Amino acid sequence: MLFEIKSPILGFEHVKAMRLERIDDIFLRITNTEGSVPSFTLINPFALREYEFEIPTALELLLDLKNCKNILVANIMVLQKPLEDSTINFLAPLVFNFDNKTMAQVVLDSLEYPQYSIAEPFKNFCEAPKDESQNESLKESASESPKPQDS
């Protein structure tokens, strides 16, 4: 599914649209519609921890979130080998509005959200899973390659 970028992803201000592909219930991938760079693996933060933040009013207006019913929040994950060495950026979530196909990156203030990190180790969420089957499911999902989808 294609999304117009209303507020750029830091470091990739030239990118105007991204394609979102769902890998499974936890992992997603976004890729530039005009080339191979950038491409990011995303993760559903709510599958890992309690995660809450305020979306700035300007971004709410840009994404037209007031009456939106279909919002997705995801975080960029930097994959490493072994997978447990991967990191997650909880300070700059991506917000997707499925109703109007727009997206933006929200940059949170680390002083206002000290519980979140820009490079939170994935192993922090693998070591103490709710149960062992959930831990294995996370690892398997992250290592799968996405299946191509038409949009």
Tab-separated table of C-alpha atoms in Angstrom, residues 64-70:
chain	number	residue	atom	x	y	z
A	64	ASP	CA	-5.993	14.559	9.162
A	65	LEU	CA	-6.170	12.297	12.224
A	66	LYS	CA	-9.144	13.958	13.914
A	67	ASN	CA	-11.763	11.729	12.273
A	68	CYS	CA	-9.449	8.911	11.240
A	69	LYS	CA	-10.446	5.402	12.293
A	70	ASN	CA	-7.525	3.467	10.786
